[in-house]
JSON list of C-alpha atoms in Angstrom, two decimals:
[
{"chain": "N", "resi": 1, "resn": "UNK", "atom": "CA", "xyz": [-67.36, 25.20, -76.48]},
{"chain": "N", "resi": 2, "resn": "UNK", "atom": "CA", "xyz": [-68.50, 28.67, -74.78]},
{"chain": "N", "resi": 3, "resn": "UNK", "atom": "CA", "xyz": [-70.76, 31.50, -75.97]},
{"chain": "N", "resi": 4, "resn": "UNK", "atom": "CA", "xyz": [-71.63, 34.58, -74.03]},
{"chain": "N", "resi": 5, "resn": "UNK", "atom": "CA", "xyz": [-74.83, 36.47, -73.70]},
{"chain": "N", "resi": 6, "resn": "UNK", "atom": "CA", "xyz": [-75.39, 39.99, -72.69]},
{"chain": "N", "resi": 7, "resn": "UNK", "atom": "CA", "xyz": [-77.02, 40.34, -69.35]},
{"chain": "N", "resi": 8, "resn": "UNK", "atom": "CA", "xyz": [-80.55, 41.90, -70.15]},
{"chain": "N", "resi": 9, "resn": "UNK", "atom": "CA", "xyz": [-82.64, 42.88, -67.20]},
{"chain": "N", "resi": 10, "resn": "UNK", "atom": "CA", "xyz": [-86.74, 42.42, -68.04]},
{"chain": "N", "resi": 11, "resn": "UNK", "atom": "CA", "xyz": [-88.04, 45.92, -69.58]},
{"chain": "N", "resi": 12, "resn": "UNK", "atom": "CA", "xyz": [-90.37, 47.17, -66.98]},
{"chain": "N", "resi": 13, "resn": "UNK", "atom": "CA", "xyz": [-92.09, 49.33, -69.45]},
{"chain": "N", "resi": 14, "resn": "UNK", "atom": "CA", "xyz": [-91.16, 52.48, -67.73]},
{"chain": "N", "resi": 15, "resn": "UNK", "atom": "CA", "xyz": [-87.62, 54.25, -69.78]},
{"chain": "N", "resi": 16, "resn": "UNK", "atom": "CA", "xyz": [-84.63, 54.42, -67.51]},
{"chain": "N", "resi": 17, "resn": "UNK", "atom": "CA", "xyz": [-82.14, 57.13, -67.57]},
{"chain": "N", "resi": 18, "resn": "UNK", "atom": "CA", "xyz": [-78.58, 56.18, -67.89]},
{"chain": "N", "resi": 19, "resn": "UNK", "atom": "CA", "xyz": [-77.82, 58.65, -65.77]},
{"chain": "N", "resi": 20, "resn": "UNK", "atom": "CA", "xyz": [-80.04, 58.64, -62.78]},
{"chain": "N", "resi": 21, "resn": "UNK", "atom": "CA", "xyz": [-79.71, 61.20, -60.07]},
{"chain": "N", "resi": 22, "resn": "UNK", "atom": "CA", "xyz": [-78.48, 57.80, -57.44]},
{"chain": "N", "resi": 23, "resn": "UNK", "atom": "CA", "xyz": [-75.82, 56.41, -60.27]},
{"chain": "N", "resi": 24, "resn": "UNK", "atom": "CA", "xyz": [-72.10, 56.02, -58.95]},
{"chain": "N", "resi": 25, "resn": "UNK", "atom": "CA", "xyz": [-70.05, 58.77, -60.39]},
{"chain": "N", "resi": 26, "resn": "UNK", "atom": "CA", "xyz": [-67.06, 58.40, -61.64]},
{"chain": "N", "resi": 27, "resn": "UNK", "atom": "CA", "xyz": [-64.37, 60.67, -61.69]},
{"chain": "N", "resi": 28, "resn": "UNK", "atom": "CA", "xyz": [-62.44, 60.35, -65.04]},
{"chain": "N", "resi": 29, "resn": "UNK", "atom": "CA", "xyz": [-58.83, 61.97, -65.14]},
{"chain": "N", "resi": 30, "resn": "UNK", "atom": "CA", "xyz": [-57.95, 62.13, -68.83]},
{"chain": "N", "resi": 31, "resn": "UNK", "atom": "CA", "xyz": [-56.72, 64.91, -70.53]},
{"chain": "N", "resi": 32, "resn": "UNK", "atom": "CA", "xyz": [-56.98, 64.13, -73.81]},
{"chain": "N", "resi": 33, "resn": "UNK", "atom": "CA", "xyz": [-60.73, 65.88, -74.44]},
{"chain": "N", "resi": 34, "resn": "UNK", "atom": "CA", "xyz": [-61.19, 62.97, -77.20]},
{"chain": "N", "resi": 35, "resn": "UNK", "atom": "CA", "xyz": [-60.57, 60.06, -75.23]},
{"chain": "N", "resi": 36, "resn": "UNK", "atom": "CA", "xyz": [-61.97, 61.63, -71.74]},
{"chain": "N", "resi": 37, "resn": "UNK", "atom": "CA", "xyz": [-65.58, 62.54, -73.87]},
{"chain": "N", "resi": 38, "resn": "UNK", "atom": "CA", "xyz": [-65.06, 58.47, -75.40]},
{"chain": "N", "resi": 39, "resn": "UNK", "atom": "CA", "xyz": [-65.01, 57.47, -71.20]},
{"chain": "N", "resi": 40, "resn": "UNK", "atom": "CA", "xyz": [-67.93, 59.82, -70.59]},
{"chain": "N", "resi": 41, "resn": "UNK", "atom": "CA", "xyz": [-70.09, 58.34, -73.14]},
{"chain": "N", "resi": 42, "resn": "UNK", "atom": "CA", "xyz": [-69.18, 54.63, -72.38]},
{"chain": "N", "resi": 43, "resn": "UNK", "atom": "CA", "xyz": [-69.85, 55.09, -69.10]},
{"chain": "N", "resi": 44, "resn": "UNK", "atom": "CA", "xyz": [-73.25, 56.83, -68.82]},
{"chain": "N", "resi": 45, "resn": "UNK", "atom": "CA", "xyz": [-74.26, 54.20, -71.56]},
{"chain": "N", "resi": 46, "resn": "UNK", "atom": "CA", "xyz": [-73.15, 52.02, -68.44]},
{"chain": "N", "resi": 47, "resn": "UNK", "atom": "CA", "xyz": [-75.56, 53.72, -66.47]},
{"chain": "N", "resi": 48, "resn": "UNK", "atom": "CA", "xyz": [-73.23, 55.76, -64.19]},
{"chain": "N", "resi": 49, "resn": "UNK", "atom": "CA", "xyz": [-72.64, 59.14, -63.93]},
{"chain": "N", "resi": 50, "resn": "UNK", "atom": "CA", "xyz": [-69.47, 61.28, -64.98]},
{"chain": "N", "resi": 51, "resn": "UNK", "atom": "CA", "xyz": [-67.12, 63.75, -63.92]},
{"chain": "N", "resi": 52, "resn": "UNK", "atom": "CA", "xyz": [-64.26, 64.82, -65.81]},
{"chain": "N", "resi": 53, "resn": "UNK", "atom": "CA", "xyz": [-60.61, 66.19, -65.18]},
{"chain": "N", "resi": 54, "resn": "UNK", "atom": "CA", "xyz": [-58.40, 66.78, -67.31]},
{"chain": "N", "resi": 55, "resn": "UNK", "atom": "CA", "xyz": [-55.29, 67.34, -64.95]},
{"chain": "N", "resi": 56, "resn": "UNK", "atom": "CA", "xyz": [-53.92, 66.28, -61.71]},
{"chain": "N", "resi": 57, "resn": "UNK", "atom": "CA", "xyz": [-54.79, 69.93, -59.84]},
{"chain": "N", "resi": 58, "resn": "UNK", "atom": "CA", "xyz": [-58.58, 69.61, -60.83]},
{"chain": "N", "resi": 59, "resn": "UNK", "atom": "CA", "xyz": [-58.58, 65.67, -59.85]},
{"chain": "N", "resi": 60, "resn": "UNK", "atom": "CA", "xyz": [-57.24, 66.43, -56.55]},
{"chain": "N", "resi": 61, "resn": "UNK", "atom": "CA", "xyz": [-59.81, 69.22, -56.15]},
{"chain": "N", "resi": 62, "resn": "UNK", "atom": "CA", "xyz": [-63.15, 66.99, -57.06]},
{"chain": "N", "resi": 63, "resn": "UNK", "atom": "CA", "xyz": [-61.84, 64.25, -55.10]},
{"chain": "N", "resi": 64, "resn": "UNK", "atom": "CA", "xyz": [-61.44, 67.37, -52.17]},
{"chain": "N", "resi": 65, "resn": "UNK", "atom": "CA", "xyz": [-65.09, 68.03, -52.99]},
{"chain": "N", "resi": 66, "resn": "UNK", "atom": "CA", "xyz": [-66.86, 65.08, -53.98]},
{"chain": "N", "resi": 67, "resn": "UNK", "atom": "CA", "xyz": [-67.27, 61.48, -53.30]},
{"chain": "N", "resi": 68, "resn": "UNK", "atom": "CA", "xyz": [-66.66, 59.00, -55.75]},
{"chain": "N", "resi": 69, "resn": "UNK", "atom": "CA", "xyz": [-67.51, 55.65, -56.27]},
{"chain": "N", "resi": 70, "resn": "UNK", "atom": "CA", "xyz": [-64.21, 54.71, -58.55]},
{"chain": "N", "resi": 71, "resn": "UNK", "atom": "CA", "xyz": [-61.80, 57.15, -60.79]},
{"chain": "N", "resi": 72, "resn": "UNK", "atom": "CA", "xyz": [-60.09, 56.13, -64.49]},
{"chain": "N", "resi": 73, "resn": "UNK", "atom": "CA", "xyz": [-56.33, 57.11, -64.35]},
{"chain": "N", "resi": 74, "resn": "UNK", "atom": "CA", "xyz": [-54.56, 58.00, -67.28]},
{"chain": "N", "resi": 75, "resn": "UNK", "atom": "CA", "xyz": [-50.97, 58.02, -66.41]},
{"chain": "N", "resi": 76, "resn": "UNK", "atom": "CA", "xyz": [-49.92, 60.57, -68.81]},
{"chain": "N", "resi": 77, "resn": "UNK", "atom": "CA", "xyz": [-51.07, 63.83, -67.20]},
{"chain": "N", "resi": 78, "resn": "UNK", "atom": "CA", "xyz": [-49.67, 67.72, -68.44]},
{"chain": "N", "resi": 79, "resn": "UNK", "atom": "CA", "xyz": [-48.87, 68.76, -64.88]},
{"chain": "N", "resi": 80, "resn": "UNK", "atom": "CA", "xyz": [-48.06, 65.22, -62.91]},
{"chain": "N", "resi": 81, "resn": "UNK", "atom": "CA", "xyz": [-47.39, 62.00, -64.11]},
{"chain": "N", "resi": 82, "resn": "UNK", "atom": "CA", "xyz": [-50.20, 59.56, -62.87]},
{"chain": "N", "resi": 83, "resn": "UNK", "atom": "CA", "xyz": [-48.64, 57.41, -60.57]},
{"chain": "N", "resi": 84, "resn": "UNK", "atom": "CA", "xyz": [-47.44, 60.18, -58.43]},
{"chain": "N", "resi": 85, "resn": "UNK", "atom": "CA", "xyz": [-50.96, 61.41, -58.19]},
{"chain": "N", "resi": 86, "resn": "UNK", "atom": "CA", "xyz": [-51.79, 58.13, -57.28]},
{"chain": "N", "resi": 87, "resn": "UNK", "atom": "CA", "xyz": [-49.55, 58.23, -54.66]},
{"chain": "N", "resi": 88, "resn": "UNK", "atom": "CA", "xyz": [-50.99, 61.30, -53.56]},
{"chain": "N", "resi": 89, "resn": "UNK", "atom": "CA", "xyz": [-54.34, 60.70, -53.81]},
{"chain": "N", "resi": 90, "resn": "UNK", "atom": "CA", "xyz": [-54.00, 57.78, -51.76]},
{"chain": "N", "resi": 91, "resn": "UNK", "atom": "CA", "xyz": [-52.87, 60.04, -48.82]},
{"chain": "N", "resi": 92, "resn": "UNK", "atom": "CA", "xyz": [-56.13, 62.46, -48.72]},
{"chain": "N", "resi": 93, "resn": "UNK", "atom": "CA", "xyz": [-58.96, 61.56, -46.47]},
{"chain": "N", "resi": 94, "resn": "UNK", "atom": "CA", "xyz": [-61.77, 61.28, -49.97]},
{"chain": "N", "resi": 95, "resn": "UNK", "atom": "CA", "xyz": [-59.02, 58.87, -52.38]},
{"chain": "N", "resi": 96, "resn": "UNK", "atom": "CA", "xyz": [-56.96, 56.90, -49.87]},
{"chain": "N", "resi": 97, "resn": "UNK", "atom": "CA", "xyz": [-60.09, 54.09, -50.70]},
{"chain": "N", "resi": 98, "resn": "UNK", "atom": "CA", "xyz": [-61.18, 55.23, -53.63]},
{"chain": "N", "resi": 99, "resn": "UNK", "atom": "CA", "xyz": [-60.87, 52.28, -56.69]},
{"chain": "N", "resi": 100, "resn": "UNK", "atom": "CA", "xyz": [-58.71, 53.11, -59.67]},
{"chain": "N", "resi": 101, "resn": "UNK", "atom": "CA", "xyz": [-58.72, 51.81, -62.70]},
{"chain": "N", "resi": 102, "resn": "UNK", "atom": "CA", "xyz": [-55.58, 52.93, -65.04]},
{"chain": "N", "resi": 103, "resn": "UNK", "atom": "CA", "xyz": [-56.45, 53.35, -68.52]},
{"chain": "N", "resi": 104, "resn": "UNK", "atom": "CA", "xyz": [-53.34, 54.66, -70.29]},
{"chain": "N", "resi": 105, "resn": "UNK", "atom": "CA", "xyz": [-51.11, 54.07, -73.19]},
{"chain": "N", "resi": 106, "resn": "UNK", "atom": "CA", "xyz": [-48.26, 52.87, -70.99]},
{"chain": "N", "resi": 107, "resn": "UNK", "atom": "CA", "xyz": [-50.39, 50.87, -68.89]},
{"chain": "N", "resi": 108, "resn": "UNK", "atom": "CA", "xyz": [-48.69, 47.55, -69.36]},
{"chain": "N", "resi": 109, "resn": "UNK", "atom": "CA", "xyz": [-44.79, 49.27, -69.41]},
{"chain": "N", "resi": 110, "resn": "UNK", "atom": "CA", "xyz": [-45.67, 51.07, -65.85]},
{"chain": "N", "resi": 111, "resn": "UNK", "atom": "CA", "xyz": [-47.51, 48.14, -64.71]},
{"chain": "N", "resi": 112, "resn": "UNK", "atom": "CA", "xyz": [-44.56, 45.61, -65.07]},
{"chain": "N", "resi": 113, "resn": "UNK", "atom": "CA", "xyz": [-42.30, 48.05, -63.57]},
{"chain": "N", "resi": 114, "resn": "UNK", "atom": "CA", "xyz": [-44.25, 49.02, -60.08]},
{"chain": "N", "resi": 115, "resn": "UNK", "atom": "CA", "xyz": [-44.45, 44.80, -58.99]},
{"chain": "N", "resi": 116, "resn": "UNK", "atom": "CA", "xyz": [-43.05, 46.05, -55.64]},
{"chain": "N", "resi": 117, "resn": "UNK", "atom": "CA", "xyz": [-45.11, 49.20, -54.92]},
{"chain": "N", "resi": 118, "resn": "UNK", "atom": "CA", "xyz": [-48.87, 48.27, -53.50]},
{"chain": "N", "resi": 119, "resn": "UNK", "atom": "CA", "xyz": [-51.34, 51.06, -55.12]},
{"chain": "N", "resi": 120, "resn": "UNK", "atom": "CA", "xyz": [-54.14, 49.01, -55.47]},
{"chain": "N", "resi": 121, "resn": "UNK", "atom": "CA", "xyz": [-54.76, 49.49, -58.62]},
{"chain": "N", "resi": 122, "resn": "UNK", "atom": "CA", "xyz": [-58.31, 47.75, -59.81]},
{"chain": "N", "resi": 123, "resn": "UNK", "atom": "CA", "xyz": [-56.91, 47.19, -63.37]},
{"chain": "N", "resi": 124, "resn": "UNK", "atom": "CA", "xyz": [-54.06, 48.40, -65.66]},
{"chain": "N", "resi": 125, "resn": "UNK", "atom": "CA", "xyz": [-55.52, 48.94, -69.12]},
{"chain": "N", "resi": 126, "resn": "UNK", "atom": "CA", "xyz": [-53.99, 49.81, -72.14]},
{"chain": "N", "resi": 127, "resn": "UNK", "atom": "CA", "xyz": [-54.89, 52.03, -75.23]},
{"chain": "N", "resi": 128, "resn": "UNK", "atom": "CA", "xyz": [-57.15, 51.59, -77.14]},
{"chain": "N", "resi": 129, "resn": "UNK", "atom": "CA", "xyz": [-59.73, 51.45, -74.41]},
{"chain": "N", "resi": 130, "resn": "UNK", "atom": "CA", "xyz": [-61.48, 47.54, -73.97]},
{"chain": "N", "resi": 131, "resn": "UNK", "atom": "CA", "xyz": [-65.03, 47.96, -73.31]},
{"chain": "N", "resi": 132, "resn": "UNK", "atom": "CA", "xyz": [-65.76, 44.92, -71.60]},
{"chain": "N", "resi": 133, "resn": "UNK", "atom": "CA", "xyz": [-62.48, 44.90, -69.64]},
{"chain": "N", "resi": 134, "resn": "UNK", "atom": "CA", "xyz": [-63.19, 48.63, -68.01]},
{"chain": "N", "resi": 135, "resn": "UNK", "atom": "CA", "xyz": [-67.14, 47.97, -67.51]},
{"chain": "N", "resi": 136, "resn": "UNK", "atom": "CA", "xyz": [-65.88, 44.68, -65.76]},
{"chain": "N", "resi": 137, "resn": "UNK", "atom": "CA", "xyz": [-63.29, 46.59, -63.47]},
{"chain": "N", "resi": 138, "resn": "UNK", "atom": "CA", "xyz": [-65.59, 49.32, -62.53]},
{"chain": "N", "resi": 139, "resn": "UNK", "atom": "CA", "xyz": [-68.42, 47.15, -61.46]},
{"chain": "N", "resi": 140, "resn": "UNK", "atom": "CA", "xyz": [-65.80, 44.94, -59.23]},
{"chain": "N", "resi": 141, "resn": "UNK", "atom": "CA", "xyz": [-64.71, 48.53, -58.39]},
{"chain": "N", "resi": 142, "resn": "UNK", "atom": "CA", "xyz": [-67.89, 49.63, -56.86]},
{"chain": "N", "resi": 143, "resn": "UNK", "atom": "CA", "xyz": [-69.23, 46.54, -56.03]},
{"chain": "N", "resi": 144, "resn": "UNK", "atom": "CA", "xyz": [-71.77, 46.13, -59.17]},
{"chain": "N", "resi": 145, "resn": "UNK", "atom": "CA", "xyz": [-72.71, 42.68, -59.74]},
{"chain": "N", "resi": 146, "resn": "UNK", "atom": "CA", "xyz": [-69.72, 40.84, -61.61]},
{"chain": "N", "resi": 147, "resn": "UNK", "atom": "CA", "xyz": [-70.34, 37.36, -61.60]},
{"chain": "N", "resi": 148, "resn": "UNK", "atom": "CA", "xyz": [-71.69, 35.91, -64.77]},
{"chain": "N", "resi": 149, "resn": "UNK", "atom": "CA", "xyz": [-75.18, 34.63, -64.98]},
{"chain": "N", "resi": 150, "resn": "UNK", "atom": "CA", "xyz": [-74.73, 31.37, -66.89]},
{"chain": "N", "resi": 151, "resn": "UNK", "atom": "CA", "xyz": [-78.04, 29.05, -68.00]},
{"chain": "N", "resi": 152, "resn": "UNK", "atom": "CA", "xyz": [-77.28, 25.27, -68.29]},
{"chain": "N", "resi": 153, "resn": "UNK", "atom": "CA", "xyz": [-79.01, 23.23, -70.14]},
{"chain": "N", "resi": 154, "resn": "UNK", "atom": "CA", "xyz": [-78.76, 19.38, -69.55]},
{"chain": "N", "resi": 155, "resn": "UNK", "atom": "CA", "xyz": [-80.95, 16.43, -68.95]},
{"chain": "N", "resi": 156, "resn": "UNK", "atom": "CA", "xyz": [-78.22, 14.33, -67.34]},
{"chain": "N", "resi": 157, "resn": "UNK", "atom": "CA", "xyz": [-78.52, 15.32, -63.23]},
{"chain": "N", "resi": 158, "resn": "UNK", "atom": "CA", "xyz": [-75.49, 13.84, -62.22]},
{"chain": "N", "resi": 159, "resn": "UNK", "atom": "CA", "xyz": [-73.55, 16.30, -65.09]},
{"chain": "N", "resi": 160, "resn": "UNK", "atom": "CA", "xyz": [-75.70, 19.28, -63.95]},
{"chain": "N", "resi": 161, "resn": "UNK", "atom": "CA", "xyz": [-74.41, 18.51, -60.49]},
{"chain": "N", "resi": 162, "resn": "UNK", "atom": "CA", "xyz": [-70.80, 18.03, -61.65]},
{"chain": "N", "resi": 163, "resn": "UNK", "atom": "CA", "xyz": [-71.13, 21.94, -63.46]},
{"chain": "N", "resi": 164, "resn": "UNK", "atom": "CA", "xyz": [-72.40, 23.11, -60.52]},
{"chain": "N", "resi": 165, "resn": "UNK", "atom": "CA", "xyz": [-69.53, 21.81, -58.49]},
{"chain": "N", "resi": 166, "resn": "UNK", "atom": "CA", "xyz": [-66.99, 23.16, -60.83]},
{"chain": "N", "resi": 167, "resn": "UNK", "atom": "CA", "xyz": [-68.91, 26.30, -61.12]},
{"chain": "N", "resi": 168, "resn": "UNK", "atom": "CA", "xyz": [-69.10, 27.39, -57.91]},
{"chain": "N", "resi": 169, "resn": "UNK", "atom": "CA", "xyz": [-69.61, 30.34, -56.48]},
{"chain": "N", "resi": 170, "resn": "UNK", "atom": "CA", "xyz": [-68.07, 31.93, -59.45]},
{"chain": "N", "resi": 171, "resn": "UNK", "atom": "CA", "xyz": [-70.98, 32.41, -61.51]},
{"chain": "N", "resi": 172, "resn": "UNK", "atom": "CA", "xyz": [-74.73, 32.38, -60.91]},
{"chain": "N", "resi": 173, "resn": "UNK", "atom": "CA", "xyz": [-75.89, 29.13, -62.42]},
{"chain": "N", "resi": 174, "resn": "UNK", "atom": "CA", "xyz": [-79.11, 28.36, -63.50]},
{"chain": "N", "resi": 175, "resn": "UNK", "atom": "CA", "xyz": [-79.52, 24.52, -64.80]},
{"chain": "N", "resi": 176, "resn": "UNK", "atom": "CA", "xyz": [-82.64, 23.14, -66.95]},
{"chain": "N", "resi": 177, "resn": "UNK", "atom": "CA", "xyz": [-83.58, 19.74, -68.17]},
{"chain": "N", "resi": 178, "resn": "UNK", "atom": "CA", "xyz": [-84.99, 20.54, -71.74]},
{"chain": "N", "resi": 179, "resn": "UNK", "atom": "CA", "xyz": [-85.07, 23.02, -73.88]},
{"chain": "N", "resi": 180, "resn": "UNK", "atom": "CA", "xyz": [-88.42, 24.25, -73.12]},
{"chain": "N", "resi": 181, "resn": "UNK", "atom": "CA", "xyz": [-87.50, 24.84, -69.97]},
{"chain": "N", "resi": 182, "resn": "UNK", "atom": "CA", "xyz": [-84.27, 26.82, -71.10]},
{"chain": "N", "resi": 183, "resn": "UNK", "atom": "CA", "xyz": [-86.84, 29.34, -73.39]},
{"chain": "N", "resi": 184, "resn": "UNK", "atom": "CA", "xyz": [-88.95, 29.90, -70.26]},
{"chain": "N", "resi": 185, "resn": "UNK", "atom": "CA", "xyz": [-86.00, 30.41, -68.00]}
]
């Protein structure tokens, strides 16, 4: 069987903003003022910083201006479909790197049907938004710590050893005898 914790870092008794001035910002291209605020929230909760489009002219003109350390792409756009901005913003000097994640009702549909064509594309997610999933894509996205931090607990060496083997370096692995030592770990 598997359970999952949250990932709590030790309070240092000092408050931390969610948005502190040395966050990555994200530029989120959504034009739906509902679903773009939704992002916004989500995503300083996240502890990164926001900026918001809500069509292709403005996203071309932040990404002209600004630096970004990933962008949400909602394929639906008023005055460009999303893929062709994709397309274009992989052709100016600021967004030819830059990670995308789609999040977009047709996600899957567009997905399926671009196999061929390379956009490098971080994730494809689908309406209604998955939490997890987008937090998970931006931190690969930007190079956030993604690996999970897993604490075993089990007296027999040779099966600790065994875990670890399996494990890899997929996960950061941290194996205890009893279960004292797994509440002071």
């Amino acid at each position: 069987f598997e359970f999952r914790l949250p990932h709590v870092a030790r309070d240092s008794g000092e408050p931390s903003s969610p948005t502190a001035p040395d966050a990555p910002t994200i530029l989120v291209v959504e034009d739906d003022p509902d679903i773009a605020g939704l992002l916004e929230v989500l995503l300083t909760s996240a502890g990164l910083r926001v900026d918001r489009a809500a069509d292709a002219k403005e996203a071309k003109t932040r990404l002209a201006q600004d630096r970004y350390a990933a962008m949400t792409l909602d394929l639906l756009l008023p005055d460009q479909d999303g893929i062709s901005l994709l397309c274009d913003v992989r052709t100016l000097p600021a967004g030819h790197d830059v990670p995308v994640v789609v999040v977009s009702a047709t996600a899957d549909m567009t997905h399926r049907g671009l196999k061929a064509k390379s956009l490098e594309v971080v994730d494809w997610l689908c309406k209604p938004i998955d939490t997890d999933r987008l937090l998970a894509a931006l931190r690969l996205a930007i190079g956030g710590e993604d690996r999970p931090a897993i604490l075993h607990v089990e007296d027999d060496g040779d099966i600790r050893a065994v875990v670890k083997f399996i494990v890899g370096e997929s996960a950061d692995l941290h194996s205890v005898e009893t279960c004292n030592d797994a509440r002071e770990a």
